[in-house]
């Protein structure tokens, strides 16, 4: 579980939005209790305590899009999800 805490720290730092792998962002959301639904290249994440729906797509090369990393960071901060990583 330390891996997801490291990914969480990286996302929250905001210093490397271009360097976050999509698989790491996906795993972090799942560890935070989000449910995933995949339609083509769209990965849609929902959670009962979060009003917003995240719709993420990977970039070529397996990286997350920087603006989507910012969206995830904003949701984590807004709903104070930092302590909710499921172990």
XYZ file of N, CA and C in Angstrom:
261
model
N 0.811 -1.193 0.000
C 0.000 0.000 0.000
C 0.858 1.262 0.000
N 2.117 1.111 0.339
C 3.009 2.268 0.326
C 3.115 2.852 -1.079
N 2.955 1.999 -2.091
C 3.028 2.484 -3.471
C 1.969 3.552 -3.732
N 0.735 3.304 -3.288
C -0.344 4.267 -3.556
C -0.151 5.534 -2.747
N 0.454 5.417 -1.582
C 0.753 6.626 -0.802
C 1.813 7.471 -1.514
N 2.770 6.825 -2.164
C 3.781 7.560 -2.936
C 3.151 8.245 -4.151
N 2.255 7.533 -4.825
C 1.559 8.126 -5.977
C 0.703 9.293 -5.501
N 0.010 9.122 -4.377
C -0.812 10.187 -3.814
C 0.046 11.411 -3.505
N 1.192 11.207 -2.893
C 2.085 12.328 -2.575
C 2.539 13.036 -3.848
N 2.809 12.266 -4.880
C 3.248 12.862 -6.150
C 2.135 13.679 -6.796
N 0.916 13.140 -6.780
C -0.228 13.857 -7.363
C -0.505 15.129 -6.566
N -0.476 15.041 -5.245
C -0.770 16.205 -4.413
C 0.303 17.275 -4.479
N 1.535 16.888 -4.781
C 2.618 17.874 -4.843
C 2.406 18.865 -5.982
N 1.822 18.408 -7.079
C 1.567 19.289 -8.217
C 2.803 19.650 -9.014
N 3.928 19.066 -8.680
C 5.167 19.440 -9.359
C 5.464 18.595 -10.593
N 4.743 17.493 -10.761
C 5.074 16.596 -11.872
C 3.816 16.079 -12.562
N 2.885 16.968 -12.887
C 1.631 16.532 -13.519
C 1.868 15.825 -14.842
N 2.912 16.199 -15.560
C 3.211 15.562 -16.847
C 3.868 14.202 -16.680
N 4.367 13.898 -15.500
C 5.124 12.668 -15.300
C 4.381 11.576 -14.562
N 3.059 11.660 -14.491
C 2.274 10.644 -13.788
C 1.769 9.628 -14.800
N 2.060 8.365 -14.550
C 1.594 7.304 -15.446
C 0.097 7.091 -15.246
N -0.614 6.806 -16.330
C -2.046 6.590 -16.256
C -2.369 5.401 -15.345
N -1.580 4.336 -15.429
C -1.818 3.153 -14.595
C -1.701 3.498 -13.110
N -0.780 4.389 -12.760
C -0.639 4.808 -11.366
C -1.836 5.641 -10.917
N -2.303 6.540 -11.772
C -3.467 7.359 -11.442
C -4.707 6.487 -11.291
N -4.849 5.528 -12.183
C -5.969 4.579 -12.132
C -5.929 3.777 -10.827
N -4.765 3.245 -10.487
C -4.620 2.464 -9.266
C -4.899 3.288 -8.023
N -4.476 4.545 -8.029
C -4.738 5.427 -6.895
C -6.236 5.634 -6.707
N -6.950 5.886 -7.798
C -8.399 6.083 -7.698
C -9.098 4.831 -7.177
N -8.670 3.672 -7.641
C -9.266 2.428 -7.156
C -8.946 2.225 -5.677
N -7.731 2.573 -5.260
C -7.349 2.453 -3.849
C -8.129 3.435 -2.973
N -8.581 4.533 -3.561
C -9.374 5.508 -2.825
C -10.854 5.149 -2.798
N -11.215 4.018 -3.380
C -12.599 3.546 -3.313
C -13.484 3.935 -4.478
N -12.902 4.431 -5.540
C -13.696 4.762 -6.727
C -14.017 3.488 -7.489
N -15.165 3.483 -8.150
C -15.541 2.385 -9.033
C -15.207 2.808 -10.459
N -14.753 1.846 -11.253
C -14.317 2.142 -12.610
C -15.237 1.466 -13.624
N -15.551 2.219 -14.675
C -16.280 1.670 -15.816
C -15.504 2.104 -17.051
N -15.271 1.180 -17.955
C -14.462 1.479 -19.142
C -15.347 1.381 -20.378
N -15.313 2.427 -21.178
C -16.002 2.457 -22.468
C -14.992 2.954 -23.495
N -14.530 2.024 -24.311
C -13.498 2.323 -25.302
C -12.246 2.808 -24.571
N -11.770 4.010 -24.865
C -10.577 4.501 -24.175
C -10.925 5.362 -22.959
N -12.208 5.541 -22.687
C -12.656 6.360 -21.567
C -12.771 5.507 -20.306
N -12.110 5.948 -19.261
C -12.198 5.305 -17.956
C -13.009 6.251 -17.075
N -14.177 5.790 -16.635
C -15.102 6.635 -15.894
C -15.107 6.176 -14.440
N -14.861 7.131 -13.521
C -14.740 6.819 -12.100
C -15.830 7.523 -11.311
N -16.498 6.752 -10.441
C -17.527 7.293 -9.577
C -17.306 6.799 -8.157
N -17.846 7.546 -7.232
C -17.798 7.161 -5.822
C -19.023 7.768 -5.160
N -19.658 7.027 -4.270
C -20.924 7.474 -3.694
C -20.803 8.797 -2.936
N -19.685 9.069 -2.294
C -19.545 10.293 -1.512
C -19.004 11.475 -2.326
N -18.794 11.269 -3.625
C -18.252 12.314 -4.492
C -19.282 12.617 -5.579
N -19.653 13.885 -5.690
C -20.677 14.282 -6.654
C -20.159 14.215 -8.086
N -18.924 14.649 -8.297
C -18.359 14.709 -9.634
C -18.054 13.313 -10.175
N -18.077 13.214 -11.496
C -17.695 11.988 -12.192
C -16.406 12.294 -12.946
N -15.417 11.434 -12.791
C -14.148 11.608 -13.502
C -14.166 10.794 -14.782
N -13.818 11.409 -15.891
C -13.736 10.752 -17.181
C -12.307 10.934 -17.669
N -11.493 9.886 -17.562
C -10.073 9.985 -17.882
C -9.729 9.154 -19.113
N -8.748 9.623 -19.864
C -8.228 8.907 -21.026
C -6.703 8.954 -20.965
N -6.048 7.832 -21.246
C -4.587 7.864 -21.255
C -4.057 8.547 -22.514
N -2.890 9.160 -22.381
C -2.168 9.708 -23.541
C -1.404 8.577 -24.202
N -0.907 8.843 -25.388
C -0.001 7.888 -26.019
C 1.218 7.720 -25.115
N 1.690 6.521 -24.988
C 2.835 6.264 -24.138
C 2.465 5.903 -22.713
N 1.171 5.821 -22.419
C 0.730 5.385 -21.103
C 0.758 6.437 -20.014
N 0.907 7.687 -20.392
C 0.944 8.744 -19.393
C -0.442 9.350 -19.206
N -0.668 9.915 -18.031
C -1.923 10.615 -17.761
C -1.826 12.033 -18.319
N -2.952 12.573 -18.723
C -2.971 13.949 -19.208
C -2.828 14.887 -18.012
N -1.977 15.907 -18.130
C -1.733 16.799 -16.988
C -2.996 17.438 -16.420
N -3.941 17.857 -17.268
C -5.141 18.503 -16.746
C -6.009 17.496 -15.981
N -5.930 16.224 -16.350
C -6.691 15.210 -15.627
C -6.051 14.895 -14.272
N -4.737 14.969 -14.190
C -4.052 14.816 -12.901
C -4.494 15.951 -11.977
N -4.609 17.170 -12.512
C -5.081 18.308 -11.711
C -6.518 18.087 -11.253
N -7.375 17.524 -12.116
C -8.757 17.233 -11.729
C -8.793 16.255 -10.563
N -7.984 15.208 -10.641
C -7.930 14.214 -9.567
C -7.440 14.871 -8.285
N -6.388 15.689 -8.378
C -5.851 16.373 -7.197
C -6.922 17.262 -6.561
N -7.640 18.022 -7.379
C -8.676 18.909 -6.854
C -9.770 18.125 -6.123
N -10.155 16.964 -6.670
C -11.174 16.138 -6.009
C -10.675 15.573 -4.688
N -9.430 15.114 -4.677
C -8.853 14.545 -3.455
C -8.822 15.603 -2.356
N -8.431 16.815 -2.718
C -8.363 17.898 -1.735
C -9.767 18.329 -1.308
N -10.663 18.498 -2.267
C -12.020 18.967 -1.975
C -12.751 18.030 -1.014
N -12.626 16.727 -1.240
C -13.355 15.753 -0.421
C -12.485 15.134 0.679
N -11.266 15.640 0.823
C -10.354 15.180 1.882
C -10.203 13.657 1.888
N -9.811 13.125 0.758
C -9.711 11.677 0.578
C -8.325 11.136 0.886
N -7.427 11.950 1.384
C -6.038 11.530 1.552
C -5.871 10.389 2.542
N -6.752 10.236 3.494
C -6.607 9.179 4.506
C -7.445 7.953 4.193
N -8.095 7.945 3.066
C -9.045 6.878 2.759
C -8.501 5.798 1.829
N -7.214 5.686 1.711
C -6.656 4.637 0.855
C -6.972 3.291 1.490
N -7.627 2.434 0.724
C -8.027 1.110 1.223
C -6.826 0.189 1.211
N -6.570 -0.411 2.349
C -5.400 -1.280 2.477
C -5.755 -2.722 2.281
